[in-house]
Coordinates of C-alpha atoms and ligand atoms in Angstrom, one line a residue:
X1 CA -23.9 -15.7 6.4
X2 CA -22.4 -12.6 4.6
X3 CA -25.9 -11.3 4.2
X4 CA -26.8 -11.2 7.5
X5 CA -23.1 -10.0 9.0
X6 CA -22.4 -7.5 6.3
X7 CA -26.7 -6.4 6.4
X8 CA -25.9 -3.3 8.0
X9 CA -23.4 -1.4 5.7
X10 CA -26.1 -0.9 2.4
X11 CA -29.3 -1.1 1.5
X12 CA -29.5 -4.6 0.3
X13 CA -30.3 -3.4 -3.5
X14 CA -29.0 -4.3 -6.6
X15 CA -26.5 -2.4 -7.3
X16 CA -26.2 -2.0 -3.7
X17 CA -25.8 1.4 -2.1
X18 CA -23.0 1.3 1.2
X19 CA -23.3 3.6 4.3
X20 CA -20.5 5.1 5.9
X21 CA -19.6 4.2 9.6
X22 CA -19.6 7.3 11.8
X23 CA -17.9 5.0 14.3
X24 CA -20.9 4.0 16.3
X25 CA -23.5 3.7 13.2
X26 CA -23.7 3.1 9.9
X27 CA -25.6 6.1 8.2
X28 CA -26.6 7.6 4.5
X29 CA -24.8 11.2 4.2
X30 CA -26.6 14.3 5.0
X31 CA -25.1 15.5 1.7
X32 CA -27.5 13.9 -0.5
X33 CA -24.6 12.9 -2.8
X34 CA -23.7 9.5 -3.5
X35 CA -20.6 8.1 -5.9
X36 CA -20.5 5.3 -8.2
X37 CA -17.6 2.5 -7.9
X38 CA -17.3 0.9 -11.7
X39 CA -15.8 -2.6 -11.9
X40 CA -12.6 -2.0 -14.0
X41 CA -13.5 -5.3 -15.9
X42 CA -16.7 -4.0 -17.5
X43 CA -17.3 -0.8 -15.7
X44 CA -20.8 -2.0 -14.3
X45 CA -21.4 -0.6 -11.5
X46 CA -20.3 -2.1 -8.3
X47 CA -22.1 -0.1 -5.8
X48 CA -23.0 3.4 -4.5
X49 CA -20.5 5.3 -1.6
X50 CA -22.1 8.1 0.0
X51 CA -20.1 11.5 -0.2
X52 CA -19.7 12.7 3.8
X53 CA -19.7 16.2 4.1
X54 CA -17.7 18.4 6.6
X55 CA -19.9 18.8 9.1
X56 CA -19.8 15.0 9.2
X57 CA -16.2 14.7 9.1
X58 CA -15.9 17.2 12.3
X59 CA -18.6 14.6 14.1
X60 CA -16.1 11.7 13.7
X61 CA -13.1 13.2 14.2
X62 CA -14.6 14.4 18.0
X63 CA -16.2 10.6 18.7
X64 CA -12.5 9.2 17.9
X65 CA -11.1 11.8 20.2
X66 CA -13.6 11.0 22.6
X67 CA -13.5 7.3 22.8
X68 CA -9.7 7.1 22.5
X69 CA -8.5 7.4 25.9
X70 CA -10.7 4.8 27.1
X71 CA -9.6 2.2 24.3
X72 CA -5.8 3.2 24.9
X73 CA -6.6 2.0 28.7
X74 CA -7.9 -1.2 28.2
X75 CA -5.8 -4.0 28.3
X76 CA -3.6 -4.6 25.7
X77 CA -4.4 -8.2 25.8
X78 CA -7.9 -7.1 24.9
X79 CA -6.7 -5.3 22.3
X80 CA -4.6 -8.1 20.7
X81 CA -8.1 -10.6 21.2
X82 CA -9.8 -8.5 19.2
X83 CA -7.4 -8.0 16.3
X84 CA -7.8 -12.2 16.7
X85 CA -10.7 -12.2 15.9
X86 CA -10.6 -10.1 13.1
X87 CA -8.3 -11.9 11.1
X88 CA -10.7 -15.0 12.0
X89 CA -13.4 -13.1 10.6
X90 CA -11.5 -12.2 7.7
X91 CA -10.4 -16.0 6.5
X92 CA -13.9 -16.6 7.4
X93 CA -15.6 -14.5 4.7
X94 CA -12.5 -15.1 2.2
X95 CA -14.5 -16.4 -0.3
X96 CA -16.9 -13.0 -0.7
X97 CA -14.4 -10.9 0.2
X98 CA -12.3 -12.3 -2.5
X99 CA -14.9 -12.0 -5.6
X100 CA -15.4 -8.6 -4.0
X101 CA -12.1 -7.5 -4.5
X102 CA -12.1 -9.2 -8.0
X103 CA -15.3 -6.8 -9.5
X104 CA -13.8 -3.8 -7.5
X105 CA -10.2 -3.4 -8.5
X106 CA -9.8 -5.9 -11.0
X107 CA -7.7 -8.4 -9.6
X108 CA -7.4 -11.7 -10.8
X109 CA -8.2 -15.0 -8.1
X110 CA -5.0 -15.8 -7.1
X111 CA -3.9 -11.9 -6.7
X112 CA -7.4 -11.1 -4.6
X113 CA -6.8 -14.8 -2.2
X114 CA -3.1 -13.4 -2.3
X115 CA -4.3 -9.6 -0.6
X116 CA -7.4 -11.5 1.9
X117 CA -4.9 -14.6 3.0
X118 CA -2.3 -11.7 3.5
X119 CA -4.4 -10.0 5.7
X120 CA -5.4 -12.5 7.8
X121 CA -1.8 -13.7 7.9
X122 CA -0.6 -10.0 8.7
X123 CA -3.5 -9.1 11.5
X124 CA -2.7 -11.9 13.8
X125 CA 1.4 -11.1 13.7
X126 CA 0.4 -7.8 14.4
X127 CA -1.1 -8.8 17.4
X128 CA 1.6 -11.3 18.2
X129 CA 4.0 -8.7 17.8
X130 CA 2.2 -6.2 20.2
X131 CA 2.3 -8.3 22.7
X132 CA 6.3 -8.2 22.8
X133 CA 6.8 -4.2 22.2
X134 CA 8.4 -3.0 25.8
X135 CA 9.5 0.4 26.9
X136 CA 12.6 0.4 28.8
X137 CA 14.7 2.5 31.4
X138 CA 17.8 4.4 31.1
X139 CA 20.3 5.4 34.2
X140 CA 21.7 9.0 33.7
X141 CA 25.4 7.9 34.7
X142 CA 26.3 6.6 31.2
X143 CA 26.6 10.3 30.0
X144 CA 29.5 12.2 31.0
X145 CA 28.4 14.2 33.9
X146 CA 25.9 12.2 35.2
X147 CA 25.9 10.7 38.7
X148 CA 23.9 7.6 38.9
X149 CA 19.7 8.3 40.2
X150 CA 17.9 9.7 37.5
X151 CA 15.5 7.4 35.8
X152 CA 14.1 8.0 32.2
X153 CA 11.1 5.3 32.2
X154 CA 10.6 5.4 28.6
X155 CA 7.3 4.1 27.7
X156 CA 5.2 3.7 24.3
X157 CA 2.1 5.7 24.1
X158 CA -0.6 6.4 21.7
X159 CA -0.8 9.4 19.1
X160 CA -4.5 9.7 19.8
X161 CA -6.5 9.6 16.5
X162 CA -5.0 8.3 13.1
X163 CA -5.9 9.3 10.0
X164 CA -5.4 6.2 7.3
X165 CA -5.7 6.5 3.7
X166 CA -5.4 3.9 1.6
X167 CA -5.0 2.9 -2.2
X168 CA -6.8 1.3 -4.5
X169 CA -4.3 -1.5 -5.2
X170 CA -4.5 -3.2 -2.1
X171 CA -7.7 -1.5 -0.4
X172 CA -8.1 -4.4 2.2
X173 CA -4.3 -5.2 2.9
X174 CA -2.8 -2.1 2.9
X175 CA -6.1 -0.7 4.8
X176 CA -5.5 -3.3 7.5
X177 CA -1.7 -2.3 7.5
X178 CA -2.5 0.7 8.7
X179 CA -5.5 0.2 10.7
X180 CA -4.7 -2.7 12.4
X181 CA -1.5 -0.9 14.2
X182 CA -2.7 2.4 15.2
X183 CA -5.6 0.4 17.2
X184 CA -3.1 -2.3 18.9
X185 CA -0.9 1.0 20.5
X186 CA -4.2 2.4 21.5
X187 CA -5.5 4.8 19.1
X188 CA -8.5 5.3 17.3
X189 CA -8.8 5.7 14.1
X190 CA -10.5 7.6 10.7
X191 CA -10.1 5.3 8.1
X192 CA -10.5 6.9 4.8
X193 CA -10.5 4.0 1.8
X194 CA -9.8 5.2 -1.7
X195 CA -12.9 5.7 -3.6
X196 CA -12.4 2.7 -5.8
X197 CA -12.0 -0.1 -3.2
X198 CA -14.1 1.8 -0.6
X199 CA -16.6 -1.4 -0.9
X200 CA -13.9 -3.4 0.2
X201 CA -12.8 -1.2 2.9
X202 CA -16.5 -0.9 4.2
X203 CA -16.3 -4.6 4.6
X204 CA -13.1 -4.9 6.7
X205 CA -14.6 -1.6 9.1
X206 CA -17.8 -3.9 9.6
X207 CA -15.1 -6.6 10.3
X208 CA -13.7 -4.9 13.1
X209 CA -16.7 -3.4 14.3
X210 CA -17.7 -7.3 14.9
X211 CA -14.6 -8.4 16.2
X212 CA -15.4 -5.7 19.0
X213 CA -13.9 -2.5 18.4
X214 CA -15.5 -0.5 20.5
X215 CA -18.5 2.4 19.3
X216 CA -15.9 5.3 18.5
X217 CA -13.1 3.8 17.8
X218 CA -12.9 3.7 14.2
X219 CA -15.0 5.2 11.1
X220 CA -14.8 4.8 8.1
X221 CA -15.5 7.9 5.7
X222 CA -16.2 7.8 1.8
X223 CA -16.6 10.7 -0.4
X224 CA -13.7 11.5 -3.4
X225 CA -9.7 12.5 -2.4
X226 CA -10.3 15.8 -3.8
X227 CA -13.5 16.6 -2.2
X228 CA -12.9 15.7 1.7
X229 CA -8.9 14.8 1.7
X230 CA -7.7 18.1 2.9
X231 CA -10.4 18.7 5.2
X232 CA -9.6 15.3 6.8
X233 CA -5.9 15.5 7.0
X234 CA -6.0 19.2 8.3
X235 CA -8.1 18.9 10.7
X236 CA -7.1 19.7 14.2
X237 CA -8.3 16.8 15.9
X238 CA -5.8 14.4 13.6
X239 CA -2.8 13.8 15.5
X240 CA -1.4 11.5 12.5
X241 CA -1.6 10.6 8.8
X242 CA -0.8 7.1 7.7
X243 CA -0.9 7.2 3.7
X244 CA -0.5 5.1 1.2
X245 CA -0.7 6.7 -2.7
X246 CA 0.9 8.3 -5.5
X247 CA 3.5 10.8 -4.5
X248 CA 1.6 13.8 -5.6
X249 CA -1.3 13.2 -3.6
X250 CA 1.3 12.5 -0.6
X251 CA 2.6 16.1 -1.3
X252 CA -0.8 17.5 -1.5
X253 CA -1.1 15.9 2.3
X254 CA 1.8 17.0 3.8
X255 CA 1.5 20.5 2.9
X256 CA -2.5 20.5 4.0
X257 CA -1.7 18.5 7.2
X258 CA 1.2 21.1 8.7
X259 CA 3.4 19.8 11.3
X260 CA 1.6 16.7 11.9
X261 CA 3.6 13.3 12.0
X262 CA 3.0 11.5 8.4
X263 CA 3.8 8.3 8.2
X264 CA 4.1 7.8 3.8
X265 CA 4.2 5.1 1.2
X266 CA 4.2 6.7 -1.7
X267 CA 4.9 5.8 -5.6
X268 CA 8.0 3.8 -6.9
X269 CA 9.6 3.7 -10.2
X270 CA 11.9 0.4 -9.6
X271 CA 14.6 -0.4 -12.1
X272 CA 16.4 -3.9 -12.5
X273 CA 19.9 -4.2 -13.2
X274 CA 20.5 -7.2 -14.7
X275 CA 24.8 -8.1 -14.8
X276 CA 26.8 -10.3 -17.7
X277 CA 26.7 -13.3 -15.0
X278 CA 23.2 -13.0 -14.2
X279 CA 21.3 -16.3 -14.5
X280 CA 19.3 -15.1 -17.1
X281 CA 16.1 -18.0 -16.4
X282 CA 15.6 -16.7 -13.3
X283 CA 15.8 -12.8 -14.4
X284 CA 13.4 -13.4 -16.8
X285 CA 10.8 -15.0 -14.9
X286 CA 11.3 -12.2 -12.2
X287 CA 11.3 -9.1 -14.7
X288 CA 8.0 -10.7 -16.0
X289 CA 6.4 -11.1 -12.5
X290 CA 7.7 -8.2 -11.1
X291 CA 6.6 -6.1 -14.1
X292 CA 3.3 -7.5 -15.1
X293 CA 1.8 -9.0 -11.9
X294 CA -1.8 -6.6 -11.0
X295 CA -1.2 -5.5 -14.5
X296 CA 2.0 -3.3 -13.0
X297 CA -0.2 -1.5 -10.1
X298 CA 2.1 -2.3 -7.7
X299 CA 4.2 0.4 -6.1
X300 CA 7.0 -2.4 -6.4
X301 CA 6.3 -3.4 -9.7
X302 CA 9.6 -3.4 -12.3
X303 CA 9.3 -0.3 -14.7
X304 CA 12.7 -0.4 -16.0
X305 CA 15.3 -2.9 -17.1
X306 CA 18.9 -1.7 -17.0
X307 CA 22.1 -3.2 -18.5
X308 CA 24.8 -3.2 -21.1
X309 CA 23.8 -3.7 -24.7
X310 CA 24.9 -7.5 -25.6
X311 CA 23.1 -8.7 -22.5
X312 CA 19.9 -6.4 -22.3
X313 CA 19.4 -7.8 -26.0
X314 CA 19.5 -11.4 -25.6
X315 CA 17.3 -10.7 -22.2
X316 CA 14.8 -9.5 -24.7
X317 CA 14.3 -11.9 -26.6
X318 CA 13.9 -14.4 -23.9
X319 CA 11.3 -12.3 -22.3
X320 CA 9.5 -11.6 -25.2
X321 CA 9.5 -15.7 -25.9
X322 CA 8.6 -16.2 -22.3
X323 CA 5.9 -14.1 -22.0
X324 CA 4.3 -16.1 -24.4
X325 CA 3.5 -18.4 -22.4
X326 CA 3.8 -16.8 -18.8
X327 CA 1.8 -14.0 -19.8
X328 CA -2.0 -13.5 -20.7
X329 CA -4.5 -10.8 -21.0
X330 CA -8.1 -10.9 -20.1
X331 CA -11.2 -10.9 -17.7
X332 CA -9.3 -11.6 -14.3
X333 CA -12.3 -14.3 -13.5
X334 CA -10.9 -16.2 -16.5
X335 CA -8.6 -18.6 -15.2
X336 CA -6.8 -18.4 -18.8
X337 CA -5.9 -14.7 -17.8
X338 CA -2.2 -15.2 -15.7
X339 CA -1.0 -11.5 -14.6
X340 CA -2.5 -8.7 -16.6
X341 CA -6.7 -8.2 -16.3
X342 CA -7.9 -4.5 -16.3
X343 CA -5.9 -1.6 -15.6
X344 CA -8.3 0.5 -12.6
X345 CA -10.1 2.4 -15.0
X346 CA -10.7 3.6 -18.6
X347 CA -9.2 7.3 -17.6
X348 CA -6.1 5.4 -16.1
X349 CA -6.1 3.2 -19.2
X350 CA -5.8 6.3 -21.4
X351 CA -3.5 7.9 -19.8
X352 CA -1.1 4.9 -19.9
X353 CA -1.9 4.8 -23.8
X354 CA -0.5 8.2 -23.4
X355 CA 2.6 8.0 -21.8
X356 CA 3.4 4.7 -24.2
X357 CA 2.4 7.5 -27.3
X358 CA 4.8 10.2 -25.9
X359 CA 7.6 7.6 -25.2
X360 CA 7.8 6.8 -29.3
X361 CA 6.9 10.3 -30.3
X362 CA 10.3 10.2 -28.2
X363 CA 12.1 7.9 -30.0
X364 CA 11.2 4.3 -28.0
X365 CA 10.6 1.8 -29.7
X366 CA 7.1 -0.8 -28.7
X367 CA 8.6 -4.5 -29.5
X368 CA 5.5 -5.9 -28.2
X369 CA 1.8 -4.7 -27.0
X370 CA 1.4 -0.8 -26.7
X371 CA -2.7 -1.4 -27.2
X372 CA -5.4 -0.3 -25.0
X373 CA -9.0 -1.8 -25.2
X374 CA -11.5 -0.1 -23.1
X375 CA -9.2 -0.5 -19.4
X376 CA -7.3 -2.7 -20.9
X377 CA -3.5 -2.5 -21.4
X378 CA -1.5 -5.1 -23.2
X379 CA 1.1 -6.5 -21.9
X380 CA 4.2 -3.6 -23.1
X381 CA 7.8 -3.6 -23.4
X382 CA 9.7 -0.6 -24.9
X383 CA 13.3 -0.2 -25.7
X384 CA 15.6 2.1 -27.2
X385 CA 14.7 3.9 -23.9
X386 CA 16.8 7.1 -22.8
X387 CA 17.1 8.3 -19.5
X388 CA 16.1 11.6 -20.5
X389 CA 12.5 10.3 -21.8
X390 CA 9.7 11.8 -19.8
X391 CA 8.3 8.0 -19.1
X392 CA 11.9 7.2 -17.6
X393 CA 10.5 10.1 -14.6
X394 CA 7.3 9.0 -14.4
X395 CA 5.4 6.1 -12.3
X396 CA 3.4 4.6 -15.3
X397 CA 0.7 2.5 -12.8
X398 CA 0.1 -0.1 -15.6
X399 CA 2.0 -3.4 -17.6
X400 CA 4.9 -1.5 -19.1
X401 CA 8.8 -2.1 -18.5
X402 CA 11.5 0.0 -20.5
X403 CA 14.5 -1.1 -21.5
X404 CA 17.2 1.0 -21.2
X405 CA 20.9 0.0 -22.5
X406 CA 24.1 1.2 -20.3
X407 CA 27.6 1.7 -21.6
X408 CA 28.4 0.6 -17.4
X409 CA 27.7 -0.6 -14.5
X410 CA 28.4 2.7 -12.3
X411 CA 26.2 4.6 -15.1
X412 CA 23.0 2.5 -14.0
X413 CA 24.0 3.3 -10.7
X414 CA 24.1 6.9 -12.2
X415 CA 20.6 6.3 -13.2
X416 CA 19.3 4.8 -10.5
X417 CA 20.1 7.6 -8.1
X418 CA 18.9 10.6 -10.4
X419 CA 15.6 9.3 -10.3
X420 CA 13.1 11.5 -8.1
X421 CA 12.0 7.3 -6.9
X422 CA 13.6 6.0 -4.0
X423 CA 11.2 2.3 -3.3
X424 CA 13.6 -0.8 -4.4
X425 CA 16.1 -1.9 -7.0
X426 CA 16.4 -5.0 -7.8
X427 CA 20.3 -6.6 -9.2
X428 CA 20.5 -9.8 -11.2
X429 CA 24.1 -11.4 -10.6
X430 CA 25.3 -14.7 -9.4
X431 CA 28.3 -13.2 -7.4
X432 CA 26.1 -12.1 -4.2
X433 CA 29.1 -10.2 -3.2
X434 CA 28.5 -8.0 -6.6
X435 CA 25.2 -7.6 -5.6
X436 CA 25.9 -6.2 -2.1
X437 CA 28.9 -4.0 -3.4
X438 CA 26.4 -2.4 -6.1
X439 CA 22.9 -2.5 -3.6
X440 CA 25.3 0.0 -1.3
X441 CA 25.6 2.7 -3.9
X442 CA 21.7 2.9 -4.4
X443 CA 19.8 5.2 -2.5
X444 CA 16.9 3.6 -2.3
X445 CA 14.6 2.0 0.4
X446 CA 15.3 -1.6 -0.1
X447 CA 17.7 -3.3 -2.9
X448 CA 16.6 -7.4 -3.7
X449 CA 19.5 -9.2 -5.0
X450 CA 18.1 -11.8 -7.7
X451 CA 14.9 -11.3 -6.9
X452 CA 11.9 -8.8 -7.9
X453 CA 10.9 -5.8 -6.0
X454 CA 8.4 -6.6 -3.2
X455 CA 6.8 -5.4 0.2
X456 CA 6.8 -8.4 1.9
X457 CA 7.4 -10.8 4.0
X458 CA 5.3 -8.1 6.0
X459 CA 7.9 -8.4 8.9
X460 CA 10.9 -6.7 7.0
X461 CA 11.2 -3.1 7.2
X462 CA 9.5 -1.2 3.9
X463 CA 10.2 2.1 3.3
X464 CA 11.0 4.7 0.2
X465 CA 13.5 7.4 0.1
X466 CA 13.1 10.6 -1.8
X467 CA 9.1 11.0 -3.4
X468 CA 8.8 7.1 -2.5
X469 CA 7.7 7.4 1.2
X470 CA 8.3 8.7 4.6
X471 CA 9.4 6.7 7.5
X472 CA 9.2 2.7 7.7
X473 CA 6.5 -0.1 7.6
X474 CA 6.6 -3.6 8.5
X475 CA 5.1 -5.1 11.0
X476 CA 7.5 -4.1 14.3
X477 CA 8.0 -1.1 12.8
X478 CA 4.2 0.2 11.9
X479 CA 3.5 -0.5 15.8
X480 CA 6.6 1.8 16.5
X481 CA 5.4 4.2 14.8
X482 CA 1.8 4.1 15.4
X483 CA 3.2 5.3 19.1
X484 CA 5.7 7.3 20.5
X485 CA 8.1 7.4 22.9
X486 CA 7.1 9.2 26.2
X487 CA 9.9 9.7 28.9
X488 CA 8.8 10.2 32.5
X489 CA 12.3 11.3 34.4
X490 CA 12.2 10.0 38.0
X491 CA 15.1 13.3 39.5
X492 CA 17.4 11.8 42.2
X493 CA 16.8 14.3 45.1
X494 CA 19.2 16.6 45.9
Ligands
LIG1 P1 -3.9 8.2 -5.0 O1 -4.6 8.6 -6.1 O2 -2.7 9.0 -4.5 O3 -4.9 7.9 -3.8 C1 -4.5 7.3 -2.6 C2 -5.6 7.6 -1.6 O4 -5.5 9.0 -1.3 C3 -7.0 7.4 -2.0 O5 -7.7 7.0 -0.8 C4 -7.5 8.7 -2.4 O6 -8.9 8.9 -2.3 C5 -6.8 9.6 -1.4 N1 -6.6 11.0 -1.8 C6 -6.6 11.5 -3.0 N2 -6.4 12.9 -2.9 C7 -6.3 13.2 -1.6 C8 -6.1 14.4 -0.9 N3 -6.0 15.6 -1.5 N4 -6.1 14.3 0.4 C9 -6.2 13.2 1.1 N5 -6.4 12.0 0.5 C10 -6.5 12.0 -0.9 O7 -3.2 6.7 -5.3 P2 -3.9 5.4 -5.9 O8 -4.1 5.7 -7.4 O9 -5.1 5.0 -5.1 O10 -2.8 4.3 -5.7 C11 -1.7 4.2 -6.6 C12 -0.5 4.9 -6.1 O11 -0.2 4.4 -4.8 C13 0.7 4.6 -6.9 O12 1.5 5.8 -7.0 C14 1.5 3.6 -6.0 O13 2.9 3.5 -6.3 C15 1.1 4.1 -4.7 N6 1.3 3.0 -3.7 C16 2.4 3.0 -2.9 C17 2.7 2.0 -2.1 C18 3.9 1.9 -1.2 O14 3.9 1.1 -0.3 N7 4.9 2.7 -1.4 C19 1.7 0.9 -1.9 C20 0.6 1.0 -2.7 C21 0.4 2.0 -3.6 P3 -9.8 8.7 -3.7 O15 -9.6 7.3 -4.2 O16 -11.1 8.9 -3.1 O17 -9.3 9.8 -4.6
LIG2 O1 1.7 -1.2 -4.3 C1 2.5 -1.3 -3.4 C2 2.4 -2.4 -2.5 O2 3.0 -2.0 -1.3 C3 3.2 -3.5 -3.1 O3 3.1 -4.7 -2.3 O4 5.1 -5.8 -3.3 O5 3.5 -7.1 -1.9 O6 2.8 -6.3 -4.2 P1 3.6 -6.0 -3.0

């Protein structure tokens, strides 16, 4: 039963208030201080997070420094059962983790099964994938100079403890992501969840903690960004920070955390560029998903629609008819709701009401929604959109897609590669070969060619150039570099 499995992690009350997990127990915070998580859907409250304080932090951190060594020399077979076993867990408790995920970040059913079902899906390749991760050896005789004899075994090792941060937009998938990795290549791991899907994240710690983790190994931490971020990320005994956020809070990170190895998704401001031959059905139902899907809080999610005058109008008007029926706001329990519930908060809400203000003040135009009520944001599309506008710069994390007309094809590549963004593009044509020729003058992470911006399949490299991110994800490539490389040069004698 959830009750009895999860019993640990609160005080049982209604609302509920959660420990945190110090890596061998799960303890209320010396601090005194405890935080409220609001549902986004009616901002009752969800639960209390206790606040850790520093002194706390520095008592993880040397427990996961501690108890790594011993976990990076058990088996890796071990280490791949367990991460088994946590994705069992996982689909086991679906169903509560799944209305959890609903009342914390507003998701609506089919997004919240989409993120747990993911998660199960993506923990067991992970360990799959471990399994076949080798090191290998290199002869010194290929390099000019070299006589044949000296040996470079090149073998994967573990950072030692990993710092993971995660957002609130997918605070169990892109937790696991993170998590799930840096404990396959053998380190331990300080997971900090973001304050408004920490419930969730408490959940999957308990997870792993059941699926046999062993005591040290990994914590989870609560308490606000701005209160413990920098303490956690500059602390000495972090050898590496996998993050997951807006782009300002990544820069916030890097400079706190110094020379340490950051491993970053950060924000994404995606355009689509939509040619004359595009098949126009098909672009519109993908502009729609990809812009309105987890009302627009997707790092992926389209923000702006680019193309030449005659088409981007007709384009309009066929997605403002089809988002008639493809598109409804409401509570995200309602099954009548189909891709826009709350935005994450009232504050978040505001601002986007904001953003949509400024954008007229300069000179857009709203040809449908632009209304907030409470956290939520209707459905918006703006147009008469110019690349100068401030909202053209900015990640708006909410259901709004500009449209912005081009006088050519080269100028939306113009566009495209001014932005300070770099996460995907995606180009509507039905001559793949346009497609490619245009995806190879974008500089950005990933280019989909008649299709919407997305992360997975989890097994493709993800990454963002520019504010978008710092090295890759994916699932071969988050073990990679959740370890590095450690030569050990076998000299021939002399
Ligand atoms: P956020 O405000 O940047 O927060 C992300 C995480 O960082 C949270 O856990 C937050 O904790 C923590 N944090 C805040 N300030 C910190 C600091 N100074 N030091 C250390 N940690 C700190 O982002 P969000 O609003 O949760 O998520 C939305 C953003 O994430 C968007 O920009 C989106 O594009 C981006 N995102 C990117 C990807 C990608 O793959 N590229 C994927 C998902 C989301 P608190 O919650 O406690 O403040
Ligand atoms: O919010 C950023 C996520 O990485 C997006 O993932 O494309 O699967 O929704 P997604």
């Amino acid at each position: 039963m959830p009750d009895d499995f999860f019993a640990d992690i609160s005080d049982g009350k209604t609302p509920p208030t959660y420990r945190f997990f110090n890596g061998k127990e799960w303890v209320v915070s010396t601090s005194g201080k405890i935080t409220a998580v609001h549902s986004p859907i009616d901002a009752s409250i969800v639960g209390h997070l206790q606040v850790v304080t520093t002194a706390e932090i520095d008592a993880v951190m040397e427990t996961a420094k501690a108890a790594q060594p011993a976990w990076e020399a058990i088996p890796l077979n071990q280490r791949v059962k367990i991460m088994h076993l946590a994705a069992d867990w996982t689909a086991h408790f679906a169903d509560y983790l799944i209305a959890l995920l609903m009342r914390e970040i507003g998701k609506t059913t089919d997004e919240a099964k989409g993120e747990i079902m993911r998660t199960v899906d993506l923990t067991d390749y992970f360990a799959d994938e471990a399994q076949s991760l080798r090191g290998e050896t290199l002869d010194s005789d290929n390099f000019p100079g070299f006589e044949k004899g000296r040996i470079a075994l090149v073998e994967r090792v573990a950072y030692g403890v990993v710092v993971a941060i995660s957002p609130f937009n997918y605070p169990v998938n892109l937790s696991a992501s993170k998590i799930v990795p840096a404990l396959l290549m053998g380190n331990s791991v300080v997971f900090k969840p973001p304050t408004q899907g920490a419930i969730s994240g408490l959940h999957l710690t308990k997870i792993f903690q059941k699926a046999g983790v062993p005591a040290g190994v990994l914590s989870c931490v609560t308490g606000g960004g701005g209160e413990i971020g920098d303490y956690l990320v500059s602390h000495p005994k972090a050898d590496l920070i996998t993050f997951t956020g807006s782009s300002d809070t990544g820069r916030a990170i890097a400079v706190a955390g110094g020379m340490k190895p950051l491993v970053f998704e950060c924000g994404g401001n995606n355009p689509a560029v939509v040619f004359p031959d595009a098949d126009m059905s098909l672009t519109v139902r993908e502009i729609i998903k990809g812009g309105f899907s987890y009302a627009g809080q997707r790092c992926t999610a389209i923000k702006y629609v680019l193309g030449t005058s005659g088409v981007l109008e007709s384009l309009l008007q066929e997605v403002l008819l089809q988002m008639k029926t493809l598109v409804h706001m409401g509570d995200p329990r309602s099954p009548e709701t189909k891709l826009v519930g709350p935005v994450i908060s009232e504050q978040a809400a505001l601002h986007i009401e904001e953003v949509i203000q400024e954008a007229v003040g300069d000179g857009a135009t709203i040809a449908t929604g632009g209304k907030r009520t409470a956290s939520y944001i209707e459905p918006t599309i703006l147009t008469n959109v110019k690349p100068t506008m401030k909202i053209v710069g900015t990640e708006v994390f909410g259901p709004v897609i500009s449209f912005m007309s081009v006088n050519s094809m080269d100028e939306a590549a113009t566009i495209i590669n001014g932005s300070h963004f770099g996460l995907q593009a995606s180009v509507f044509t039905k001559d793949e070969g346009t497609g490619i020729v245009f995806a190879r003058q974008l500089n950005v992470g990933t280019v989909q060619i008649n299709g919407s911006p997305q992360r997975g399949p989890d097994h493709f490299p993800f990454l963002g150039v520019k504010r978008s991110g710092l090295g890759v994800q994916g699932v071969r490539y988050s073990l990679e570099a959740m370890s590095r490389l450690k030569p050990i040069v076998l000299n021939k004698p002399a």
